[in-house]
Amino acid sequence: METILVLAHTENDGSLAKPVREALHAAATLHKSLAGSKFVIGLVGENVQAAANSIAACPATKYFGVMGTDFSQSRYATDAAAAEAICRVAQATIVVAPATSRWARVLSGVAQRLGGRADTHVTGVAAADGKISVSRWYYRQRMEGALTRTQRPWFIGIDPGSQTACECGAGSVSVEMVAVNLADGCKRTTVVGIREPKADAQTIRPDAQLLFVTGAGWTKKQADGQTHVPEAGKLILDFLKKSRASLGSSKSLVDQSGEGQAVLPFLSHLNQVGQTGATPRHAKGLSTCCHGEEPHTVGWRFIGERRAVNLDPNCGWARGKADVLYVADAFKVMAKVNELLARMQP
Ligand SMILES: Cc1cc2nc3c(=O)[nH]c(=O)nc-3n(C[C@H](O)[C@H](O)[C@H](O)COP(=O)(O)OP(=O)(O)OC[C@H]3O[C@@H](n4cnc5c(N)ncnc54)[C@H](O)[C@@H]3O)c2cc1C
């Protein structure tokens, strides 16, 4: 009989982030299709009671917690010790955890300590005839593989954004506290602060409905024989501000800064989508001034509806990679879109 444990950590404010609810959904669905399985939850954080209460309506029969100031911050030694202790007490055979940066770095280490195995970047968990399988993508999201394991405990890191988030409501639950004896050496590392871009400089928004992608065309010479980089930058930032879309880019455009060409200063390699970039998940994507080459479009694997604006009717998007291609000047299209958005907003 399998015991399915969902490992969760709280945020700074004591709440649970969306990836936890996604992992919960995946685990609860697995539990439902696995006759006789047990479903339990383990929480780690400075204080875990509020987090446990916030998901009280989920089908878990037991809640375990490791809490205290030693567990408020993300730190390998304390997170691994907490996860290990919970897994042991819960006698977990299947451990489902959201692949947040905090869990992703400890899961395989904890699996090693417990003689188990870990799989990362899992995007699907299922059970048929009592056999559990997980699926994940390979070769930069070009091939999907399904695999099973007999080794237990089996640690499954769920890619954030790949599942629907469970909507189990709040209530009141009792959490069984698990004691963890930490050696002093476990507390040597301290998080002294977080450096992040200002809210309005943060262009990568994983939860946005739309991914807006910019290509090198924005910095190329236009019909008048001139480049219009400042104008391009203004149109793009204006659109992002109004639409709250997430900003992606082609490799060619983000590489330009290293090649001494005119650049859009708000783009970095973190924005790059594709084979050597990110594979974001958004309901819709709009590509502008980007050719739609294969290494770029492999990053569009999980974009629901793809549209592109390109002057070239023979661009890569036109060859079956976009659902809709507008053969048009992106400068004109985005100026008009911004004008319409401005009219819609109060
Ligand atoms: C091993 C490998 C890995 C790679 N990995 C990646 C990756 O991860 N991500 C990635 O993006 N690329 C990757 N590439 C590069 C990729 O093959 C392409 O070269 C790159 O994506 C092209 O970028 P682009 O479309 O922005 O530029 P270009 O190919 O220069 O295309 C610019 C486009 O802009 C259009 N345009 C110009 N002006 C306008 C206008 N006013 N209105 C509308 N359209 C206009 C042009 O018609 C043109 O189609 C990789 C390549 C290799 C070999």
XYZ file of C-alpha atoms and ligand atoms in Angstrom:
399
model
C 0.000 0.000 0.000
C 1.397 3.371 -0.950
C 1.577 6.318 1.427
C 1.537 9.499 -0.617
C 3.115 12.463 1.133
C 2.920 16.008 -0.213
C 5.826 18.105 1.002
C 5.081 21.805 1.328
C 6.936 24.801 2.673
C 5.341 28.044 3.704
C 6.075 31.459 2.249
C 7.402 34.333 4.381
C 3.862 35.324 5.320
C 2.980 31.779 6.394
C 0.829 31.065 3.332
C 1.191 28.343 0.715
C 2.169 29.367 -2.825
C 0.397 28.165 -5.967
C 2.986 25.457 -6.836
C 2.092 23.726 -3.532
C -1.567 23.648 -4.526
C -0.564 22.237 -7.915
C 1.417 19.443 -6.255
C -1.547 18.830 -3.951
C -3.841 18.484 -6.943
C -1.501 15.994 -8.624
C -1.106 13.958 -5.429
C -4.817 13.983 -4.570
C -5.664 12.789 -8.093
C -3.089 10.013 -7.748
C -4.491 9.033 -4.355
C -7.988 8.825 -5.829
C -6.912 6.474 -8.578
C -4.774 4.296 -6.296
C -7.033 2.044 -4.247
C -5.976 1.662 -0.626
C -3.403 4.453 -0.708
C -2.914 6.834 2.215
C -2.645 10.572 1.648
C -0.744 12.776 4.101
C 0.813 16.226 4.096
C 4.074 17.510 5.561
C 4.633 21.219 6.132
C 7.851 23.083 6.883
C 8.146 26.717 7.929
C 8.406 29.143 10.786
C 4.785 28.462 11.654
C 2.743 25.933 9.715
C -0.661 25.909 11.421
C -2.237 28.633 9.257
C -0.965 26.941 6.108
C -2.380 23.588 7.222
C -5.727 25.194 8.024
C -5.815 26.842 4.589
C -5.972 23.415 2.905
C -8.050 21.632 5.529
C -10.620 20.451 2.967
C -8.117 18.393 0.995
C -8.455 14.600 1.276
C -5.358 14.172 3.497
C -5.888 12.096 6.626
C -2.882 13.406 8.502
C -0.734 16.552 8.686
C 2.853 16.562 9.859
C 4.809 19.723 10.602
C 8.352 20.884 11.252
C 8.402 24.442 12.449
C 10.428 27.112 14.180
C 12.706 29.978 13.263
C 15.380 27.522 12.100
C 13.021 26.510 9.291
C 11.802 29.927 8.189
C 14.494 30.436 5.583
C 15.507 28.388 2.600
C 18.683 26.530 3.583
C 19.836 23.129 2.333
C 20.841 21.620 5.669
C 17.690 22.512 7.607
C 15.264 21.907 4.714
C 16.788 18.493 3.996
C 16.689 17.546 7.686
C 13.048 18.627 7.964
C 11.999 16.753 4.816
C 13.877 13.646 5.892
C 12.287 13.654 9.356
C 8.771 14.051 7.944
C 9.296 11.293 5.370
C 10.482 8.916 8.077
C 7.636 9.646 10.496
C 5.025 9.492 7.733
C 6.610 6.313 6.311
C 6.084 7.843 2.923
C 6.573 5.691 -0.150
C 5.625 8.377 -2.681
C 6.740 11.948 -1.965
C 5.211 14.626 -4.165
C 6.739 18.099 -3.883
C 6.466 21.285 -5.905
C 9.759 22.002 -7.689
C 10.183 25.373 -6.021
C 13.807 26.487 -5.769
C 13.642 25.527 -2.094
C 12.531 21.928 -2.601
C 14.245 21.333 -5.924
C 17.668 21.575 -4.355
C 17.037 19.192 -1.460
C 14.798 16.451 -2.895
C 17.485 14.304 -4.482
C 19.672 14.583 -1.369
C 16.815 13.472 0.852
C 16.050 10.591 -1.531
C 19.678 9.527 -1.190
C 19.509 9.600 2.615
C 16.401 7.428 2.570
C 17.627 5.001 -0.066
C 14.991 6.223 -2.500
C 14.977 7.739 -5.968
C 14.050 11.192 -7.243
C 12.589 12.385 -10.521
C 12.625 16.039 -11.461
C 10.627 18.164 -13.923
C 7.621 15.900 -13.653
C 4.585 17.256 -15.486
C 2.157 14.378 -14.968
C 1.473 11.648 -12.394
C -0.985 8.825 -13.002
C -1.906 5.365 -11.769
C -3.409 2.504 -13.737
C -3.939 -1.060 -12.434
C -2.138 -0.105 -9.239
C 0.991 1.003 -11.092
C 2.185 4.595 -10.775
C 3.820 6.382 -13.674
C 5.181 9.896 -14.082
C 5.750 11.801 -17.262
C 8.306 14.435 -18.143
C 9.717 16.049 -21.260
C 13.111 15.325 -22.778
C 15.380 16.863 -25.367
C 14.213 20.412 -24.673
C 10.538 19.525 -24.571
C 10.511 17.739 -27.918
C 9.695 14.258 -26.542
C 7.518 13.194 -23.644
C 8.489 10.092 -21.678
C 6.494 8.103 -19.104
C 8.302 6.039 -16.504
C 7.601 3.852 -13.522
C 9.793 2.880 -10.592
C 9.744 0.074 -8.076
C 12.190 1.792 -5.684
C 10.675 3.499 -2.654
C 10.509 6.168 -1.404
C 9.998 7.783 -4.770
C 10.429 11.563 -4.772
C 8.505 13.368 -7.484
C 9.252 17.043 -8.155
C 6.309 18.640 -9.941
C 7.138 21.462 -12.364
C 5.269 24.612 -11.298
C 2.691 25.682 -13.859
C 2.123 22.149 -15.142
C -0.950 21.322 -13.020
C -4.200 22.945 -12.113
C -4.064 24.249 -8.564
C -6.364 22.482 -6.095
C -9.066 24.631 -4.647
C -9.521 22.799 -1.379
C -10.867 25.226 1.126
C -9.936 26.255 4.635
C -10.903 24.777 7.969
C -9.153 23.606 11.033
C -6.785 20.652 11.271
C -4.444 19.312 13.879
C -0.809 19.089 12.876
C 1.454 16.436 14.396
C 4.763 18.146 15.089
C 7.911 16.293 14.129
C 11.062 17.031 16.126
C 14.296 17.595 14.211
C 17.614 17.630 16.031
C 19.787 20.097 14.191
C 23.526 20.089 14.666
C 25.043 23.585 14.889
C 26.710 22.985 11.547
C 23.265 22.890 9.913
C 22.699 26.539 10.783
C 25.889 28.074 9.431
C 24.236 29.474 6.303
C 22.038 32.516 6.774
C 19.935 34.351 4.234
C 20.863 38.005 4.728
C 18.455 39.469 2.208
C 16.891 39.121 -1.197
C 17.979 41.158 -4.193
C 15.353 41.387 -6.883
C 14.389 43.858 -9.593
C 11.921 46.582 -8.706
C 8.326 45.515 -9.270
C 8.017 47.552 -12.482
C 11.365 46.267 -13.799
C 10.294 42.666 -13.323
C 9.274 41.601 -16.812
C 9.107 37.834 -16.264
C 5.666 37.008 -14.924
C 5.032 33.255 -14.886
C 1.389 33.718 -13.894
C 0.525 36.107 -16.753
C -2.120 35.025 -19.265
C 0.031 36.204 -22.154
C 3.667 35.712 -23.128
C 4.802 38.599 -25.306
C 7.934 37.737 -27.256
C 10.270 40.175 -28.946
C 12.670 39.235 -31.707
C 15.720 40.805 -33.291
C 13.536 42.535 -35.906
C 12.759 45.287 -33.367
C 16.354 46.481 -33.673
C 16.780 45.963 -37.428
C 16.694 48.669 -40.087
C 13.129 49.407 -41.045
C 11.514 50.520 -44.315
C 13.046 54.015 -44.004
C 16.550 52.514 -43.819
C 16.927 53.460 -40.142
C 16.747 51.534 -36.858
C 14.168 52.655 -34.303
C 15.363 51.052 -31.104
C 14.173 53.699 -28.579
C 10.729 53.675 -30.197
C 10.707 49.845 -30.085
C 11.606 49.907 -26.380
C 8.836 52.367 -25.625
C 6.197 50.382 -27.533
C 7.187 47.135 -25.802
C 7.315 48.571 -22.275
C 4.072 50.435 -22.823
C 2.390 47.214 -23.905
C 3.784 45.274 -20.923
C 2.611 47.937 -18.525
C -0.885 47.935 -19.930
C -1.310 44.210 -20.502
C 0.760 42.828 -17.566
C 2.069 40.230 -20.028
C 5.292 38.347 -19.380
C 8.223 39.284 -21.610
C 10.117 36.708 -23.629
C 12.782 37.169 -26.263
C 14.596 35.369 -29.031
C 18.219 34.422 -28.492
C 19.344 36.739 -31.256
C 17.903 39.763 -29.531
C 19.288 39.059 -26.052
C 22.683 38.177 -27.531
C 23.009 41.580 -29.149
C 24.177 43.297 -25.977
C 27.249 41.049 -26.001
C 27.872 41.906 -29.636
C 27.934 45.656 -29.128
C 24.742 46.299 -31.117
C 21.793 48.536 -30.275
C 19.904 46.753 -27.524
C 16.702 46.854 -25.556
C 18.124 47.427 -22.055
C 15.342 45.650 -20.182
C 16.070 42.270 -21.802
C 18.424 39.704 -20.315
C 19.151 36.059 -21.041
C 16.527 35.205 -18.439
C 13.944 36.381 -20.966
C 15.180 34.016 -23.643
C 12.665 31.434 -24.798
C 13.758 28.300 -26.632
C 16.097 25.357 -26.882
C 18.809 27.126 -24.891
C 16.298 29.288 -23.051
C 13.128 28.862 -21.042
C 9.977 26.862 -21.741
C 7.334 29.068 -20.154
C 3.677 28.140 -19.682
C 1.063 30.693 -20.584
C -2.441 30.469 -22.031
C -1.449 32.621 -25.011
C 1.676 33.849 -26.743
C 2.281 36.726 -29.136
C 5.558 36.888 -30.988
C 6.709 40.095 -32.646
C 9.632 40.724 -34.987
C 10.841 37.182 -34.418
C 11.291 34.741 -37.239
C 10.030 31.613 -35.501
C 13.076 29.416 -36.041
C 12.937 25.855 -34.670
C 15.400 26.381 -31.748
C 13.261 29.314 -30.671
C 9.855 27.703 -31.055
C 10.728 24.585 -29.039
C 10.357 26.950 -26.077
C 6.735 27.493 -27.093
C 5.837 23.852 -26.355
C 3.460 24.711 -23.526
C 1.959 27.926 -24.886
C -1.753 27.377 -25.497
C -2.497 29.679 -28.425
C 0.335 31.100 -30.557
C 0.161 34.230 -32.646
C 2.914 36.120 -34.407
C 3.435 39.418 -36.182
C 6.049 39.354 -38.934
C 6.611 41.287 -42.146
C 7.719 38.104 -43.856
C 4.859 35.844 -45.057
C 7.382 33.007 -45.360
C 8.747 33.213 -41.823
C 9.011 30.124 -39.614
C 5.696 30.951 -37.913
C 3.961 30.775 -41.287
C 5.234 27.218 -41.631
C 2.847 25.765 -39.119
C 4.361 27.067 -35.895
C 1.759 29.736 -35.135
C -2.023 29.400 -34.996
C -2.363 32.876 -36.438
C 0.247 34.918 -38.302
C -0.352 38.604 -38.943
C 1.773 39.670 -41.900
C 2.236 43.234 -40.735
C 4.616 45.814 -39.342
C 4.924 45.132 -35.602
C 5.687 48.812 -34.898
C 2.316 49.773 -36.349
C 0.436 46.831 -34.849
C 1.727 47.405 -31.318
C 1.161 51.172 -31.500
C -2.470 50.454 -32.389
C -2.814 47.762 -29.705
C -1.438 50.161 -27.083
C -3.862 52.828 -28.222
C -6.791 50.398 -27.886
C -5.591 49.206 -24.467
C -5.297 52.823 -23.286
C -8.906 53.415 -24.312
C -10.059 50.308 -22.431
C -8.309 51.278 -19.210
C -9.799 53.821 -16.839
C 21.986 25.229 -30.933
C 21.105 26.456 -31.085
C 20.293 26.821 -30.037
C 19.485 27.933 -30.158
N 18.669 28.258 -29.104
C 17.821 29.291 -29.245
C 16.915 29.632 -28.199
O 16.903 29.013 -27.139
N 16.093 30.670 -28.390
C 16.098 31.412 -29.548
O 15.328 32.346 -29.673
N 16.945 31.123 -30.537
C 17.807 30.081 -30.416
N 18.679 29.831 -31.413
C 18.769 30.801 -32.554
C 17.632 30.626 -33.523
O 17.943 29.578 -34.436
C 17.400 31.899 -34.304
O 18.591 32.340 -34.885
C 16.846 33.045 -33.496
O 15.791 32.635 -32.675
C 16.368 34.111 -34.470
O 15.950 35.241 -33.749
P 15.006 36.330 -34.348
O 13.840 35.694 -34.996
O 14.756 37.308 -33.242
O 15.907 37.107 -35.429
P 15.948 37.066 -37.008
O 16.120 35.682 -37.507
O 16.917 38.127 -37.407
O 14.472 37.522 -37.422
C 13.980 38.826 -37.271
C 12.588 38.842 -37.860
O 12.019 40.133 -37.647
C 11.156 40.409 -38.734
N 10.899 41.862 -38.746
C 11.800 42.864 -38.936
N 11.170 44.066 -38.836
C 9.869 43.792 -38.575
C 8.719 44.605 -38.368
N 8.777 45.933 -38.413
N 7.541 43.995 -38.127
C 7.454 42.621 -38.079
N 8.500 41.821 -38.277
C 9.697 42.392 -38.511
C 11.902 39.885 -39.945
O 10.986 39.629 -40.997
C 12.553 38.617 -39.388
O 11.743 37.483 -39.650
C 19.507 28.710 -31.341
C 20.340 28.341 -32.386
C 21.136 27.233 -32.269
C 22.015 26.856 -33.418
